[in-house]
Amino acid sequence: MATFKLNGADIYYEEKGSGSAIIFTHGHSLFHKQWVPQIDYFSDSYRTVLWDVRGHGNSSLPEGVVDPELFSKDLAALMEKLQLPPAILCGLSMGGHISLQTAVRYPDRVRALVLIGTPFTNTFNWFEKTSAPFSRFATRLIPLSVTARLTAIALSKITPSNHDLVKEAFGLMTHRNFIRHWSGNLRMESKDDLEKVKCPTLILYGDKDKMVGRQQAELGTRISGAISHPITNAHHLTNLDNPNEVNRRIEKFLNEINANSS
């Protein structure tokens, strides 16, 4: 457990295991504990790295406008801080988008991508073009405790224990920082960059995920050579709703990468 200073923020991270590195990046309003089932599974064979995106968990959020470009800069700087060779980046939702943008902006640092329930734009269709600005406005009016409760209910329908994790993660944010970071998250954009991803890519998504499911087919089509799999009986917190299937899919993908590089 440690922190380092970057672009005005204290960035928290944890490491466990040895070998090739896998860096896990959580979704918006969550934090590093989201990845416990994957750390327990992969740390025997890999050097696993967890971190809290600025403004989440134990990482701070400096004053000023939240620039979404800093998210991938932070991840690249974490890899440099840990002196990692090209790493496997695994992220869910916002964390997947950060991983995707890191592969585009810092291709020499990324060995492979695992994108779970990952959006690549907030302007995919008319629904998103209208709902994203509305959510930016609504989050200013709705108390954070209400947003936390509604989010926890929505993400724990399959796995009840998700409820406490979501509430814990929200409890580490202030309403002001939530609004600031959410605005930055909504400005992340990669719809013109998908063809720039050149590393092996695995795309996983919950078969019951209505939040980003509509983007997954295009994501898989436009990233050259990407492998896509739905995860059964899983919502947006796919890695927690069905950790066994997620772990098996990731392990198979990594075994194939290792075989091809040997």
Short mmCIF file of C-alpha atoms in Angstrom, two decimals, residues 107-219:
data_model
loop_
_atom_site.label_atom_id
_atom_site.label_comp_id
_atom_site.label_asym_id
_atom_site.label_seq_id
_atom_site.Cartn_x
_atom_site.Cartn_y
_atom_site.Cartn_z
CA PRO A 107 1.10 2.03 -26.97
CA ASP A 108 4.65 1.04 -26.02
CA ARG A 109 3.55 0.62 -22.40
CA VAL A 110 0.63 -1.76 -23.08
CA ARG A 111 1.05 -5.44 -23.80
CA ALA A 112 -2.65 -6.32 -23.91
CA LEU A 113 -6.09 -5.02 -22.95
CA VAL A 114 -8.96 -6.60 -21.04
CA LEU A 115 -11.99 -4.34 -21.36
CA ILE A 116 -14.99 -5.21 -19.19
CA GLY A 117 -18.28 -3.38 -19.71
CA THR A 118 -16.33 -0.57 -21.33
CA PRO A 119 -17.87 2.47 -23.01
CA PHE A 120 -15.80 4.31 -25.60
CA THR A 121 -18.02 7.38 -25.98
CA ASN A 122 -20.86 9.23 -24.29
CA THR A 123 -22.40 10.18 -27.66
CA PHE A 124 -23.02 6.71 -29.07
CA ASN A 125 -26.66 7.34 -29.97
CA TRP A 126 -29.49 9.77 -29.34
CA PHE A 127 -30.13 8.30 -25.89
CA GLU A 128 -26.60 8.96 -24.69
CA LYS A 129 -26.46 12.37 -26.35
CA THR A 130 -29.41 13.42 -24.22
CA SER A 131 -28.87 11.37 -21.05
CA ALA A 132 -25.25 12.41 -20.47
CA PRO A 133 -26.01 16.16 -20.21
CA PHE A 134 -29.08 15.37 -18.10
CA SER A 135 -27.06 13.24 -15.68
CA ARG A 136 -24.49 16.03 -15.36
CA PHE A 137 -27.29 18.39 -14.33
CA ALA A 138 -29.16 15.89 -12.13
CA THR A 139 -26.13 14.91 -10.05
CA ARG A 140 -25.83 18.52 -8.91
CA LEU A 141 -29.37 18.47 -7.51
CA ILE A 142 -29.63 14.97 -6.07
CA PRO A 143 -27.90 14.38 -2.70
CA LEU A 144 -24.91 12.07 -2.97
CA SER A 145 -26.48 9.71 -0.43
CA VAL A 146 -29.44 9.21 -2.76
CA THR A 147 -27.22 8.63 -5.79
CA ALA A 148 -25.20 6.12 -3.76
CA ARG A 149 -28.31 4.25 -2.61
CA LEU A 150 -29.82 4.07 -6.10
CA THR A 151 -26.53 2.97 -7.64
CA ALA A 152 -26.01 0.33 -4.95
CA ILE A 153 -29.50 -1.08 -5.54
CA ALA A 154 -29.04 -1.16 -9.32
CA LEU A 155 -25.66 -2.92 -9.15
CA SER A 156 -26.54 -5.51 -6.50
CA LYS A 157 -29.55 -7.20 -8.09
CA ILE A 158 -27.47 -10.24 -9.02
CA THR A 159 -24.84 -10.09 -6.27
CA PRO A 160 -26.22 -8.64 -3.02
CA SER A 161 -22.74 -8.05 -1.56
CA ASN A 162 -22.12 -5.44 -4.26
CA HIS A 163 -24.45 -3.14 -2.31
CA ASP A 164 -22.06 -2.60 0.60
CA LEU A 165 -19.05 -2.20 -1.71
CA VAL A 166 -20.78 0.53 -3.71
CA LYS A 167 -21.91 2.33 -0.57
CA GLU A 168 -18.38 2.13 0.87
CA ALA A 169 -16.88 3.56 -2.32
CA PHE A 170 -19.37 6.45 -2.44
CA GLY A 171 -18.63 7.11 1.21
CA LEU A 172 -15.06 8.01 0.28
CA MET A 173 -16.20 10.83 -2.04
CA THR A 174 -17.66 14.23 -1.32
CA HIS A 175 -20.64 15.41 -3.33
CA ARG A 176 -18.59 18.23 -4.82
CA ASN A 177 -15.79 15.90 -5.95
CA PHE A 178 -18.30 13.41 -7.32
CA ILE A 179 -19.85 16.13 -9.49
CA ARG A 180 -16.45 17.38 -10.63
CA HIS A 181 -15.16 13.93 -11.53
CA TRP A 182 -18.40 12.81 -13.17
CA SER A 183 -18.19 15.84 -15.46
CA GLY A 184 -14.67 14.81 -16.43
CA ASN A 185 -15.72 11.22 -16.98
CA LEU A 186 -18.50 12.32 -19.34
CA ARG A 187 -15.93 14.16 -21.46
CA MET A 188 -13.89 11.02 -22.15
CA GLU A 189 -14.05 10.30 -25.88
CA SER A 190 -12.50 7.54 -28.01
CA LYS A 191 -14.94 6.97 -30.87
CA ASP A 192 -12.32 8.08 -33.41
CA ASP A 193 -9.46 6.13 -31.82
CA LEU A 194 -10.56 2.48 -31.72
CA GLU A 195 -8.61 1.53 -34.85
CA LYS A 196 -5.45 2.86 -33.18
CA VAL A 197 -5.45 -0.01 -30.66
CA LYS A 198 -2.82 -2.48 -31.88
CA CYS A 199 -2.39 -4.79 -28.89
CA PRO A 200 -4.30 -8.04 -28.23
CA THR A 201 -7.68 -7.15 -26.74
CA LEU A 202 -10.29 -9.13 -24.83
CA ILE A 203 -13.76 -7.62 -24.48
CA LEU A 204 -16.09 -8.95 -21.77
CA TYR A 205 -19.55 -7.68 -20.91
CA GLY A 206 -22.42 -8.82 -18.73
CA ASP A 207 -25.33 -10.34 -20.60
CA LYS A 208 -27.66 -8.29 -18.39
CA ASP A 209 -25.69 -5.03 -18.61
CA LYS A 210 -28.06 -2.38 -19.98
CA MET A 211 -25.67 0.48 -19.18
CA VAL A 212 -23.05 -0.07 -21.88
CA GLY A 213 -24.17 -3.23 -23.64
CA ARG A 214 -25.22 -1.30 -26.74
CA GLN A 215 -21.60 -0.25 -27.43
CA GLN A 216 -19.97 -3.66 -27.18
CA ALA A 217 -20.56 -4.93 -30.73
CA GLU A 218 -18.97 -1.85 -32.32
CA LEU A 219 -16.12 -1.92 -29.81
#
